[in-house]
Coordinates of C-alpha atoms in Angstrom, one line a residue:
M1 CA 9.5 2.2 3.4
L2 CA 6.4 2.4 5.7
I3 CA 4.4 0.1 3.3
H4 CA 7.2 -2.3 3.1
L5 CA 7.3 -2.2 6.9
F6 CA 3.7 -3.0 7.1
G7 CA 3.8 -5.8 4.6
C8 CA 0.9 -4.5 2.7
F9 CA 2.0 -5.9 -0.7
S10 CA 1.9 -9.2 0.9
F11 CA -1.4 -9.2 2.9
F12 CA -3.5 -6.7 0.6
D13 CA -4.1 -6.8 -3.0
C14 CA -5.3 -3.3 -3.2
S15 CA -2.2 -1.0 -2.9
S16 CA -4.5 2.0 -2.4
L17 CA -5.8 0.6 0.9
C18 CA -2.3 0.3 2.2
W19 CA -1.4 3.8 1.1
F20 CA -4.6 4.9 3.1
I21 CA -3.7 2.8 6.3
S22 CA 0.0 4.1 6.4
L23 CA -1.1 7.7 5.8
V24 CA -3.7 7.4 8.6
V25 CA -1.0 5.9 10.8
V26 CA 1.5 8.5 9.9
S27 CA -0.7 11.5 10.2
S28 CA -2.0 10.3 13.7
L29 CA 1.6 10.1 14.8
V30 CA 2.6 13.4 13.5
A31 CA -0.5 15.0 15.2
L32 CA 0.3 13.3 18.5
L33 CA 3.8 14.6 18.3
F34 CA 2.6 18.1 17.5
L35 CA 0.1 18.0 20.5
C36 CA 3.0 17.0 22.8
L37 CA 5.2 19.6 21.6
L38 CA 2.3 22.1 22.0
F39 CA 1.4 21.2 25.5
D40 CA 5.1 21.1 26.5
Y41 CA 5.5 24.6 25.0
C42 CA 2.4 25.8 26.8
S43 CA 3.2 24.2 30.2
F44 CA 6.9 25.6 29.8
F45 CA 5.9 29.2 29.4
G46 CA 2.8 28.9 31.8

């Protein structure tokens, strides 16, 4: 789904590059969400 959203198959020939790009994007989003939850948790109890 993410690869289709980014339109990788229409812009890039190498699908592994598309997988790498979407993996980086998803992992950074998850890390940001985790940091937000962690800091909200700490500030809530602190």
